[in-house]
Tab-separated table of C-alpha atoms in Angstrom:
chain	number	residue	atom	x	y	z
A	1151	MET	CA	-13.972	12.464	18.537
A	1152	SER	CA	-15.001	16.140	18.497
A	1153	GLU	CA	-18.321	17.783	17.702
A	1154	LEU	CA	-16.933	18.741	14.280
A	1155	THR	CA	-16.106	15.196	13.168
A	1156	TRP	CA	-19.372	14.348	11.442
A	1157	LEU	CA	-20.371	17.820	10.225
A	1158	SER	CA	-21.006	18.027	6.503
A	1159	THR	CA	-18.856	20.309	4.397
A	1160	ARG	CA	-21.830	22.653	4.054
A	1161	GLU	CA	-22.252	22.785	7.804
A	1162	LEU	CA	-18.571	23.351	8.487
A	1163	ALA	CA	-18.297	26.083	5.832
A	1164	ALA	CA	-21.391	27.781	7.273
A	1165	GLU	CA	-19.979	27.666	10.808
A	1166	ILE	CA	-16.728	29.237	9.621
A	1167	ALA	CA	-18.541	31.893	7.564
A	1168	ALA	CA	-20.682	32.807	10.588
A	1169	GLY	CA	-17.608	33.147	12.779
A	1170	ARG	CA	-18.698	30.425	15.190
A	1171	ILE	CA	-15.649	28.343	14.246
A	1172	SER	CA	-12.341	29.735	12.980
A	1173	ALA	CA	-10.393	28.211	10.125
A	1174	ARG	CA	-7.623	27.548	12.635
A	1175	GLU	CA	-9.999	25.587	14.863
A	1176	ALA	CA	-11.348	23.575	11.935
A	1177	LEU	CA	-7.802	22.752	10.856
A	1178	ALA	CA	-6.720	21.718	14.355
A	1179	ASP	CA	-9.703	19.368	14.586
A	1180	HIS	CA	-8.956	17.913	11.141
A	1181	LEU	CA	-5.316	17.265	12.000
A	1182	ALA	CA	-6.229	15.754	15.370
A	1183	ARG	CA	-8.609	13.337	13.650
A	1184	ILE	CA	-5.839	12.283	11.263
A	1185	ASP	CA	-3.591	11.602	14.263
A	1186	ASP	CA	-6.358	9.566	15.913
A	1187	VAL	CA	-7.522	7.318	13.078
A	1188	ASN	CA	-5.050	7.395	10.208
A	1189	PRO	CA	-2.609	4.911	11.791
A	1190	ALA	CA	-5.405	2.316	11.582
A	1191	ILE	CA	-6.375	2.927	7.949
A	1192	ASN	CA	-3.373	4.558	6.190
A	1193	ALA	CA	-5.545	6.898	4.126
A	1194	ILE	CA	-3.472	10.096	4.412
A	1195	VAL	CA	0.110	9.731	3.173
A	1196	THR	CA	1.462	13.290	2.994
A	1197	LEU	CA	0.879	16.238	5.333
A	1198	ASP	CA	2.135	19.836	5.318
A	1199	THR	CA	0.911	21.131	8.648
A	1200	GLU	CA	3.002	24.288	8.585
A	1201	ALA	CA	1.672	25.472	5.226
A	1202	ALA	CA	-1.891	24.557	6.215
A	1203	GLU	CA	-1.616	26.539	9.443
A	1204	ALA	CA	-0.367	29.564	7.519
A	1205	SER	CA	-3.277	29.270	5.081
A	1206	ALA	CA	-5.801	28.926	7.906
A	1207	ALA	CA	-4.389	32.011	9.625
A	1208	ALA	CA	-4.655	33.960	6.373
A	1209	ALA	CA	-8.248	32.746	5.972
A	1210	ASP	CA	-9.146	33.977	9.451
A	1211	ASP	CA	-7.472	37.331	8.804
A	1212	ALA	CA	-9.445	37.733	5.559
A	1213	HIS	CA	-12.655	36.918	7.432
A	1214	ALA	CA	-11.811	39.502	10.103
A	1215	ARG	CA	-11.258	42.155	7.426
A	1216	GLY	CA	-14.708	41.475	6.022
A	1217	GLU	CA	-13.446	40.211	2.681
A	1218	SER	CA	-15.711	38.231	0.373
A	1219	LEU	CA	-15.594	34.536	1.277
A	1220	GLY	CA	-15.555	31.576	-1.077
A	1221	LEU	CA	-18.007	28.682	-0.896
A	1222	LEU	CA	-15.474	26.577	0.995
A	1223	HIS	CA	-13.661	29.300	2.924
A	1224	GLY	CA	-11.471	27.806	5.637
A	1225	VAL	CA	-12.504	24.180	5.066
A	1226	PRO	CA	-9.482	21.845	5.527
A	1227	MET	CA	-9.094	19.090	2.958
A	1228	THR	CA	-6.584	16.510	1.777
A	1229	HIS	CA	-6.428	15.748	-1.945
A	1230	LYS	CA	-6.038	12.614	-4.050
A	1231	ASP	CA	-2.356	11.963	-4.668
A	1232	THR	CA	-2.865	11.785	-8.442
A	1233	HIS	CA	-4.042	15.410	-8.439
A	1234	ASP	CA	-1.071	17.746	-8.567
A	1235	THR	CA	-0.703	20.205	-5.702
A	1236	ALA	CA	1.745	23.063	-6.225
A	1237	GLY	CA	4.660	22.855	-3.803
A	1238	MET	CA	3.403	19.625	-2.193
A	1239	ARG	CA	4.650	16.138	-2.962
A	1240	SER	CA	2.412	14.387	-5.502
A	1241	THR	CA	3.708	10.842	-5.976
A	1242	HIS	CA	0.861	9.061	-7.812
A	1243	GLY	CA	1.829	6.121	-5.588
A	1244	SER	CA	4.902	5.362	-7.694
A	1245	PRO	CA	8.540	4.990	-6.615
A	1246	LEU	CA	9.394	6.713	-9.900
A	1247	TRP	CA	7.735	9.875	-8.553
A	1248	ALA	CA	8.275	9.371	-4.827
A	1249	ASP	CA	9.899	12.794	-4.423
A	1250	ARG	CA	8.043	14.670	-7.162
A	1251	VAL	CA	6.846	18.169	-6.235
A	1252	PRO	CA	4.804	19.844	-9.014
A	1253	ALA	CA	4.939	23.577	-9.660
A	1254	ALA	CA	1.248	23.961	-10.497
A	1255	ASP	CA	-2.118	22.700	-9.269
A	1256	SER	CA	-4.404	20.437	-11.251
A	1257	VAL	CA	-7.544	22.228	-12.452
A	1258	ILE	CA	-9.726	20.648	-9.777
A	1259	ILE	CA	-7.287	21.600	-6.994
A	1260	ALA	CA	-6.925	25.162	-8.257
A	1261	ARG	CA	-10.708	25.554	-8.201
A	1262	LEU	CA	-11.043	24.142	-4.700
A	1263	LYS	CA	-8.360	26.509	-3.458
A	1264	ALA	CA	-10.049	29.424	-5.207
A	1265	ALA	CA	-13.219	28.520	-3.285
A	1266	GLY	CA	-11.289	28.765	-0.015
A	1267	VAL	CA	-10.176	25.213	0.752
A	1268	ILE	CA	-7.174	24.849	3.078
A	1269	THR	CA	-4.952	22.154	1.544
A	1270	THR	CA	-3.487	19.915	4.234
A	1271	GLY	CA	-2.068	16.855	2.473
A	1272	LYS	CA	-2.605	13.957	0.092
A	1273	SER	CA	-4.593	10.722	0.239
A	1274	ASN	CA	-3.347	7.332	-0.897
A	1275	VAL	CA	-3.850	5.786	-4.352
A	1276	PRO	CA	-2.885	2.627	-6.240
A	1277	GLU	CA	0.258	2.998	-8.319
A	1278	PHE	CA	-0.581	5.576	-11.014
A	1279	ALA	CA	-4.253	5.018	-10.113
A	1280	ALA	CA	-4.252	1.647	-11.884
A	1281	GLY	CA	-6.706	-0.664	-10.178
A	1282	SER	CA	-9.572	-0.561	-7.736
A	1283	HIS	CA	-7.586	-1.515	-4.627
A	1284	THR	CA	-5.408	1.119	-2.958
A	1285	PHE	CA	-1.883	-0.155	-2.380
A	1286	ASN	CA	1.530	0.899	-3.678
A	1287	PRO	CA	5.224	0.371	-2.886
A	1288	VAL	CA	5.671	3.944	-1.603
A	1289	PHE	CA	3.026	4.094	1.131
A	1290	GLY	CA	1.535	0.620	1.447
A	1291	THR	CA	-2.157	-0.331	1.651
A	1292	THR	CA	-5.178	1.733	2.638
A	1293	VAL	CA	-7.779	-0.320	4.479
A	1294	ASN	CA	-11.500	-0.021	5.076
A	1295	PRO	CA	-12.695	1.852	8.205
A	1296	TYR	CA	-15.662	-0.537	8.528
A	1297	ASP	CA	-13.285	-3.520	8.708
A	1298	THR	CA	-9.562	-2.857	8.621
A	1299	THR	CA	-8.857	-6.289	7.166
A	1300	LYS	CA	-10.764	-5.292	4.007
A	1301	SER	CA	-10.009	-3.150	0.964
A	1302	ALA	CA	-11.081	0.496	0.769
A	1303	SER	CA	-11.178	0.015	-3.036
A	1304	GLY	CA	-9.559	2.541	-5.367
A	1305	SER	CA	-8.185	4.354	-7.021
A	1306	SER	CA	-9.737	7.049	-4.806
A	1307	GLY	CA	-9.540	4.653	-1.865
A	1308	GLY	CA	-7.597	7.013	0.351
A	1309	VAL	CA	-10.257	9.676	-0.129
A	1310	GLY	CA	-13.103	7.248	0.534
A	1311	ALA	CA	-11.520	5.887	3.701
A	1312	ALA	CA	-10.767	9.403	4.964
A	1313	LEU	CA	-14.408	10.437	4.548
A	1314	ALA	CA	-15.750	7.300	6.204
A	1315	ALA	CA	-13.339	7.734	9.123
A	1316	GLY	CA	-14.381	11.331	9.832
A	1317	ILE	CA	-11.143	12.981	8.706
A	1318	GLN	CA	-13.036	15.238	6.302
A	1319	ALA	CA	-16.558	15.351	4.917
A	1320	SER	CA	-15.743	15.544	1.203
A	1321	GLY	CA	-12.843	15.476	-1.215
A	1322	ASP	CA	-11.639	15.320	-4.793
A	1323	GLY	CA	-10.959	12.182	-6.792
A	1324	SER	CA	-11.018	10.778	-10.299
A	1325	ASP	CA	-12.725	7.929	-12.105
A	1326	MET	CA	-11.698	5.957	-15.196
A	1327	GLY	CA	-13.040	2.516	-14.337
A	1328	GLY	CA	-15.033	3.235	-11.194
A	1329	SER	CA	-12.399	4.987	-9.083
A	1330	LEU	CA	-14.919	7.340	-7.462
A	1331	ARG	CA	-17.902	5.023	-7.463
A	1332	THR	CA	-16.433	1.744	-6.161
A	1333	PRO	CA	-14.659	3.390	-3.181
A	1334	GLY	CA	-17.969	5.127	-2.543
A	1335	SER	CA	-19.660	1.735	-2.288
A	1336	PHE	CA	-16.901	0.160	-0.166
A	1337	ASN	CA	-16.775	3.086	2.305
A	1338	ASN	CA	-20.498	3.975	2.609
A	1339	VAL	CA	-20.054	7.393	1.011
A	1340	VAL	CA	-21.155	9.057	-2.229
A	1341	GLY	CA	-18.914	8.942	-5.308
A	1342	PHE	CA	-19.849	11.015	-8.348
A	1343	ARG	CA	-18.390	10.650	-11.837
A	1344	PRO	CA	-19.569	13.704	-13.838
A	1345	SER	CA	-20.197	14.082	-17.554
A	1346	HIS	CA	-17.225	14.782	-19.795
A	1347	GLY	CA	-16.572	18.527	-19.775
A	1348	ARG	CA	-18.200	19.325	-16.423
A	1349	ILE	CA	-14.721	19.728	-14.949
A	1350	PRO	CA	-12.625	20.759	-17.954
A	1351	LYS	CA	-9.156	19.406	-18.680
A	1352	LEU	CA	-6.207	21.568	-19.619
A	1353	ALA	CA	-2.688	20.916	-20.856
A	1354	PRO	CA	-0.196	19.562	-19.871
A	1355	ASP	CA	-2.742	16.769	-19.268
A	1356	ASN	CA	-4.436	15.471	-22.409
A	1357	PRO	CA	-7.436	17.834	-22.638
A	1358	HIS	CA	-9.115	15.532	-25.185
A	1359	ALA	CA	-9.110	12.412	-22.973
A	1360	TRP	CA	-12.695	11.441	-22.116
A	1361	LEU	CA	-12.573	8.055	-20.352
A	1362	GLY	CA	-11.113	9.324	-17.077
A	1363	GLN	CA	-12.940	12.113	-15.256
A	1364	SER	CA	-12.131	14.206	-12.194
A	1365	GLY	CA	-14.943	14.425	-9.674
A	1366	PHE	CA	-15.850	14.348	-6.013
A	1367	MET	CA	-16.667	12.094	-3.090
A	1368	ALA	CA	-18.594	13.099	0.026
A	1369	ARG	CA	-20.666	11.693	2.831
A	1370	THR	CA	-23.797	13.341	1.363
A	1371	VAL	CA	-25.145	14.146	-2.081
A	1372	SER	CA	-25.638	17.732	-0.927
A	1373	ASP	CA	-21.892	18.095	-0.355
A	1374	ILE	CA	-21.187	16.663	-3.815
A	1375	ALA	CA	-23.398	19.402	-5.252
A	1376	LEU	CA	-21.535	22.041	-3.221
A	1377	LEU	CA	-18.154	20.896	-4.508
A	1378	MET	CA	-19.518	20.781	-8.045
A	1379	GLN	CA	-20.512	24.427	-7.631
A	1380	ALA	CA	-16.882	25.189	-6.895
A	1381	GLY	CA	-15.248	22.736	-9.286
A	1382	CYS	CA	-17.118	22.802	-12.578
A	1383	GLY	CA	-17.717	25.372	-15.294
A	1384	PRO	CA	-15.902	26.600	-18.414
A	1385	ALA	CA	-12.140	27.164	-18.552
A	1386	THR	CA	-10.101	29.201	-21.006
A	1387	GLY	CA	-8.173	26.861	-23.278
A	1388	ALA	CA	-10.294	23.784	-22.639
A	1389	PRO	CA	-11.286	22.136	-25.952
A	1390	TRP	CA	-14.112	20.159	-24.334
A	1391	GLU	CA	-16.388	21.724	-21.754
A	1392	ILE	CA	-19.997	22.029	-20.678
A	1393	GLY	CA	-20.728	25.737	-20.723
A	1394	GLU	CA	-23.030	25.809	-17.705
A	1395	PRO	CA	-21.561	27.422	-14.566
A	1396	GLY	CA	-21.220	25.605	-11.263
A	1397	SER	CA	-24.250	27.501	-9.991
A	1398	VAL	CA	-26.554	25.017	-11.774
A	1399	PHE	CA	-25.844	22.703	-8.812
A	1400	ASP	CA	-27.067	25.325	-6.319
A	1401	LEU	CA	-30.506	23.799	-5.860
A	1402	PRO	CA	-32.895	24.807	-3.042
A	1403	GLU	CA	-33.217	21.266	-1.685
A	1404	PHE	CA	-29.458	21.050	-1.094
A	1405	ARG	CA	-29.207	24.164	1.045
A	1406	LEU	CA	-28.935	24.080	4.831
A	1407	GLY	CA	-32.278	24.352	6.576
A	1408	ALA	CA	-34.287	23.482	3.473
A	1409	VAL	CA	-37.649	21.838	4.040
A	1410	TYR	CA	-37.373	18.834	1.751
A	1411	GLN	CA	-39.936	16.179	0.912
A	1412	PRO	CA	-38.256	13.532	-1.264
A	1413	GLU	CA	-40.466	12.605	-4.190
A	1414	LEU	CA	-39.763	11.111	-7.623
A	1415	SER	CA	-43.159	11.021	-9.333
A	1416	GLY	CA	-42.760	10.877	-13.085
A	1417	VAL	CA	-39.159	9.613	-12.938
A	1418	ARG	CA	-38.658	6.484	-15.038
A	1419	VAL	CA	-36.152	4.073	-13.490
A	1420	GLY	CA	-34.657	1.136	-15.362
A	1421	PHE	CA	-33.506	-1.289	-12.690
A	1422	SER	CA	-31.324	-4.388	-12.537
A	1423	PRO	CA	-28.780	-5.452	-9.914
A	1424	ASP	CA	-26.743	-7.432	-12.476
A	1425	PHE	CA	-27.283	-5.665	-15.829
A	1426	GLY	CA	-29.960	-8.181	-16.740
A	1427	GLY	CA	-27.716	-11.136	-15.963
A	1428	GLN	CA	-24.732	-9.814	-17.937
A	1429	ILE	CA	-22.378	-9.693	-14.933
A	1430	PRO	CA	-21.867	-11.932	-11.885
A	1431	VAL	CA	-22.784	-10.284	-8.563
A	1432	GLU	CA	-22.290	-11.765	-5.112
A	1433	ALA	CA	-25.607	-12.880	-3.655
A	1434	GLU	CA	-25.515	-10.612	-0.612
A	1435	VAL	CA	-24.691	-7.593	-2.764
A	1436	ALA	CA	-27.469	-8.436	-5.225
A	1437	ALA	CA	-30.017	-8.765	-2.409
A	1438	ILE	CA	-29.161	-5.363	-0.925
A	1439	VAL	CA	-29.223	-3.661	-4.322
A	1440	SER	CA	-32.514	-5.364	-5.269
A	1441	ALA	CA	-34.186	-3.865	-2.203
A	1442	ALA	CA	-33.550	-0.392	-3.633
A	1443	ALA	CA	-36.217	-0.967	-6.284
A	1444	GLU	CA	-38.925	-0.723	-3.628
A	1445	VAL	CA	-37.396	2.531	-2.362
A	1446	PHE	CA	-37.666	4.137	-5.786
A	1447	ALA	CA	-41.200	2.840	-6.224
A	1448	GLY	CA	-42.094	4.212	-2.799
A	1449	LEU	CA	-40.829	7.626	-3.886
A	1450	GLY	CA	-43.284	7.542	-6.781
A	1451	ALA	CA	-40.918	6.521	-9.562
A	1452	GLU	CA	-41.957	4.160	-12.339
A	1453	VAL	CA	-39.613	1.166	-11.971
A	1454	THR	CA	-39.091	-1.296	-14.817
A	1455	GLU	CA	-36.536	-4.000	-15.605
A	1456	ASP	CA	-35.257	-2.188	-18.688
A	1457	VAL	CA	-31.492	-2.536	-19.175
A	1458	PRO	CA	-29.408	-0.634	-21.753
A	1459	ASN	CA	-27.688	-2.578	-24.524
A	1460	LEU	CA	-24.017	-2.427	-23.518
A	1461	GLU	CA	-22.606	-5.190	-25.695
A	1462	ASP	CA	-20.019	-2.809	-27.175
A	1463	ALA	CA	-18.955	-1.321	-23.850
A	1464	ASP	CA	-16.196	-3.811	-23.007
A	1465	GLU	CA	-14.375	-3.159	-26.261
A	1466	VAL	CA	-14.737	0.593	-25.896
A	1467	PHE	CA	-13.474	0.616	-22.316
A	1468	ARG	CA	-10.554	-1.762	-22.699
A	1469	THR	CA	-9.247	-0.321	-25.956
A	1470	GLN	CA	-9.617	3.294	-24.863
A	1471	ARG	CA	-8.009	2.570	-21.479
A	1472	ALA	CA	-5.063	0.843	-23.137
A	1473	TYR	CA	-4.674	3.743	-25.592
A	1474	ASP	CA	-4.790	6.322	-22.779
A	1475	PHE	CA	-2.220	4.411	-20.716
A	1476	ALA	CA	0.132	4.233	-23.697
A	1477	MET	CA	-0.279	7.980	-24.268
A	1478	VAL	CA	0.631	8.774	-20.663
A	1479	PHE	CA	3.324	6.211	-19.925
A	1480	GLU	CA	5.109	5.426	-23.204
A	1481	GLU	CA	8.038	7.779	-22.559
A	1482	MET	CA	8.315	6.636	-18.939
A	1483	VAL	CA	8.483	2.980	-19.989
A	1484	GLU	CA	11.024	3.678	-22.728
A	1485	ALA	CA	13.180	5.574	-20.219
A	1486	GLY	CA	13.494	2.450	-18.064
A	1487	GLY	CA	10.520	2.843	-15.744
A	1488	ARG	CA	9.037	-0.554	-16.605
A	1489	ALA	CA	11.101	-2.329	-13.931
A	1490	GLN	CA	9.613	-0.150	-11.171
A	1491	MET	CA	5.971	-0.587	-12.199
A	1492	LYS	CA	3.574	-3.314	-11.070
A	1493	LYS	CA	2.866	-5.991	-13.650
A	1494	SER	CA	-0.824	-5.185	-14.111
A	1495	LEU	CA	0.064	-1.567	-14.926
A	1496	VAL	CA	2.759	-2.636	-17.400
A	1497	ASP	CA	0.325	-5.052	-19.037
A	1498	ASN	CA	-2.126	-2.181	-19.658
A	1499	ILE	CA	0.616	-0.004	-21.122
A	1500	ASP	CA	1.853	-2.799	-23.364
A	1501	ALA	CA	-1.697	-3.444	-24.556
A	1502	GLY	CA	-1.887	0.202	-25.589
A	1503	LEU	CA	1.465	0.153	-27.342
A	1504	ALA	CA	0.366	-2.955	-29.286
A	1505	LEU	CA	-2.842	-1.386	-30.617
A	1506	THR	CA	-3.211	-1.223	-34.373
A	1507	ALA	CA	-5.061	1.306	-36.471
A	1508	ALA	CA	-7.698	-1.368	-37.040
A	1509	ASP	CA	-8.142	-1.748	-33.267
A	1510	VAL	CA	-8.724	1.972	-32.863
A	1511	ARG	CA	-11.163	2.115	-35.782
A	1512	SER	CA	-13.071	-0.851	-34.361
A	1513	LYS	CA	-13.281	0.835	-30.967
A	1514	ASP	CA	-14.555	4.066	-32.503
A	1515	ALA	CA	-17.216	2.190	-34.447
A	1516	ALA	CA	-18.231	0.372	-31.260
A	1517	ARG	CA	-18.461	3.686	-29.432
A	1518	VAL	CA	-20.785	5.057	-32.117
A	1519	ARG	CA	-23.063	2.021	-31.768
A	1520	LEU	CA	-22.956	2.249	-27.982
A	1521	GLY	CA	-23.917	5.918	-28.072
A	1522	ALA	CA	-26.885	5.205	-30.325
A	1523	GLU	CA	-28.121	2.489	-27.960
A	1524	LEU	CA	-27.827	4.811	-24.972
A	1525	TRP	CA	-29.806	7.636	-26.512
A	1526	LYS	CA	-32.481	5.099	-27.439
A	1527	TYR	CA	-32.514	3.840	-23.838
A	1528	PHE	CA	-32.791	7.287	-22.283
A	1529	GLU	CA	-35.817	8.079	-24.434
A	1530	THR	CA	-37.798	5.658	-22.246
A	1531	CYS	CA	-35.849	5.741	-18.957
A	1532	ASP	CA	-34.534	8.729	-17.039
A	1533	VAL	CA	-31.956	6.708	-15.124
A	1534	PHE	CA	-30.534	3.217	-14.985
A	1535	VAL	CA	-30.006	1.833	-11.473
A	1536	THR	CA	-27.736	-1.118	-10.769
A	1537	THR	CA	-25.013	-2.268	-8.411
A	1538	THR	CA	-21.872	-0.183	-7.989
A	1539	SER	CA	-19.636	-3.114	-7.086
A	1540	GLN	CA	-20.115	-6.776	-7.877
A	1541	VAL	CA	-18.515	-7.831	-4.595
A	1542	LEU	CA	-18.366	-6.844	-0.939
A	1543	PRO	CA	-15.141	-5.208	0.275
A	1544	PHE	CA	-12.555	-7.979	-0.090
A	1545	ASP	CA	-9.436	-9.088	1.783
A	1546	ALA	CA	-6.932	-6.219	1.729
A	1547	GLU	CA	-4.095	-8.711	1.218
A	1548	LEU	CA	-5.415	-9.559	-2.253
A	1549	GLU	CA	-4.609	-7.499	-5.353
A	1550	TYR	CA	-8.135	-8.078	-6.641
A	1551	PRO	CA	-10.947	-10.672	-6.419
A	1552	THR	CA	-10.015	-13.602	-8.644
A	1553	GLU	CA	-13.526	-15.078	-8.819
A	1554	ILE	CA	-17.149	-14.112	-8.302
A	1555	ASN	CA	-19.712	-16.831	-7.587
A	1556	GLY	CA	-17.181	-19.396	-8.786
A	1557	GLU	CA	-16.586	-17.580	-12.082
A	1558	PRO	CA	-12.859	-16.833	-12.592
A	1559	MET	CA	-11.862	-13.230	-13.255
A	1560	ALA	CA	-9.489	-12.920	-16.207
A	1561	ASP	CA	-7.602	-9.915	-14.850
A	1562	TYR	CA	-7.755	-6.995	-12.424
A	1563	LEU	CA	-10.378	-5.197	-14.506
A	1564	SER	CA	-12.858	-8.066	-14.821
A	1565	TRP	CA	-14.277	-7.928	-11.299
A	1566	MET	CA	-15.378	-4.301	-11.668
A	1567	ARG	CA	-17.334	-4.437	-14.926
A	1568	ALA	CA	-20.360	-2.926	-13.160
A	1569	ALA	CA	-18.341	0.286	-13.168
A	1570	THR	CA	-16.262	-0.066	-16.350
A	1571	LEU	CA	-19.266	-0.777	-18.579
A	1572	ILE	CA	-20.753	2.540	-17.456
A	1573	SER	CA	-17.447	4.395	-17.890
A	1574	ALA	CA	-17.469	3.379	-21.543
A	1575	THR	CA	-20.810	5.120	-22.062
A	1576	GLY	CA	-19.574	8.549	-20.965
A	1577	CYS	CA	-22.675	8.901	-18.795
A	1578	PRO	CA	-22.623	10.674	-15.432
A	1579	ALA	CA	-22.968	8.142	-12.620
A	1580	VAL	CA	-23.170	8.282	-8.856
A	1581	SER	CA	-22.787	5.634	-6.163
A	1582	VAL	CA	-25.007	6.142	-3.121
A	1583	PRO	CA	-24.998	4.070	0.114
A	1584	ALA	CA	-27.659	1.345	-0.104
A	1585	GLY	CA	-27.159	-0.816	2.970
A	1586	PHE	CA	-24.885	-3.226	4.781
A	1587	SER	CA	-24.038	-6.905	4.685
A	1588	GLU	CA	-24.656	-9.152	7.666
A	1589	SER	CA	-21.028	-8.602	8.660
A	1590	GLY	CA	-21.442	-4.817	8.523
A	1591	LEU	CA	-19.765	-4.090	5.195
A	1592	PRO	CA	-21.196	-1.274	3.025
A	1593	VAL	CA	-22.921	-1.730	-0.328
A	1594	GLY	CA	-23.808	1.027	-2.790
A	1595	ILE	CA	-26.173	1.414	-5.709
A	1596	GLN	CA	-25.106	3.069	-8.943
A	1597	ILE	CA	-27.460	5.546	-10.603
A	1598	VAL	CA	-26.702	6.469	-14.216
A	1599	ALA	CA	-28.175	9.284	-16.326
A	1600	ALA	CA	-27.786	10.496	-19.897
A	1601	PRO	CA	-24.697	12.613	-20.693
A	1602	GLY	CA	-25.157	16.187	-19.498
A	1603	ARG	CA	-27.941	15.341	-17.035
A	1604	ASP	CA	-25.733	15.627	-13.971
A	1605	VAL	CA	-28.047	17.963	-12.055
A	1606	GLU	CA	-31.084	15.715	-12.507
A	1607	LEU	CA	-28.942	12.765	-11.406
A	1608	MET	CA	-28.002	14.604	-8.205
A	1609	ARG	CA	-31.673	15.265	-7.451
A	1610	ILE	CA	-32.603	11.601	-7.832
A	1611	ALA	CA	-29.654	10.423	-5.725
A	1612	HIS	CA	-30.537	12.976	-3.051
A	1613	ALA	CA	-34.082	11.644	-2.799
A	1614	PHE	CA	-32.871	8.068	-2.366
A	1615	GLU	CA	-30.362	9.148	0.282
A	1616	ALA	CA	-32.968	11.180	2.183
A	1617	VAL	CA	-35.350	8.267	2.726
A	1618	THR	CA	-32.759	5.542	3.366
A	1619	GLU	CA	-30.222	7.442	5.541
A	1620	HIS	CA	-27.601	4.691	5.255
A	1621	HIS	CA	-24.949	7.424	5.154
A	1622	LEU	CA	-25.574	8.170	8.831
A	1623	ARG	CA	-24.038	4.849	9.950
A	1624	HIS	CA	-20.367	5.442	10.755
A	1625	PRO	CA	-17.585	2.950	11.481
A	1626	GLN	CA	-16.310	2.347	14.996
A	1627	LEU	CA	-12.590	3.074	14.780
């Protein structure tokens, strides 16, 4: 382990900008860490060392010439395998795309590169990002650095495991049903799902899709804010966007060397570890999450047991997810791809193909009601705090937990309703490390704010992180 292993992205970028570390040196350290720990966790599945070395050399040359440097100049980073990287294999964890090499970058990758990131490879995902456990027939299973017999969650499980293992300090991911937040909880890192339009979508992806969002994971909230500076803001041709630039995330308390006194006076926190009894939560998880209420109260927040009315959220999430899967995969299924897809993925696609006009109308009406309830809730509460995951990291040999507290789970979505119910709302949400089980497994809390209030959400999460410092506990690989 080198002295660079546990630097934050901010710290590493600052060291490179100051000339104390070269981009080449940062890359060599990054690649050495992959060699050291990746065989144990299987987080990184594709590498292009030659291209990365050329990019790092070019970054050092630009620095030597005195050129203007991006926020992330020279920082090495792998990317989620469902985000396209131009000229680099992007498989989405599917044998159908095992050799696929896209010609263009996804929006989030293009923005990271524009900020100076050195792309080194790809991190593992479930097949087509379906499910919150990272395994696929192309690369196998990614496991948890805190216990390599356990799941790293998903679909951004490869990213989460890489951060926890010290391969990199932050990275990109995406979240439809908790795919940034649940891996954040399982790997003791931060996972942030932003508001719709913070990171705009462009064709050929469906730019109107709202349920799935690109976002970031990091070991600190401060690094999430730094990546949001680079990754969000308007884009030409995007039909849905939040017009604020990334600079709104450049807050004084996030900067290196800032004197920061965490304090949340006047913040109104609605708190419940189990959505007011609406979802089953393992006892050890519930106990760790419950202890967070005292932390918020100690920071000066007003903590109540108010819970938003989410009775329409299941219908909204499941119908919209099925519709989105049918939109993306219909042609692939009709072309014969069904036989090479896992059953749970096919079931979601078939559910979408079977939707009727009445189903879609019912979902839209439910979404209207859900939105009205949320705006009513956020008139009296600034954030809702709950569990991120209903379970501790589970056996990596399982596809998903089949029961919680003796209650059977109907399918692979049922065990993660703590995340999917929030996805249906369209609210920004962040998972922050909250503690550890007796066996040393991480647990996160989920903090949820009203749509568009991403910056305020970051500030609240940062305060919680600052006084608890659970993120400083690293696995022993």
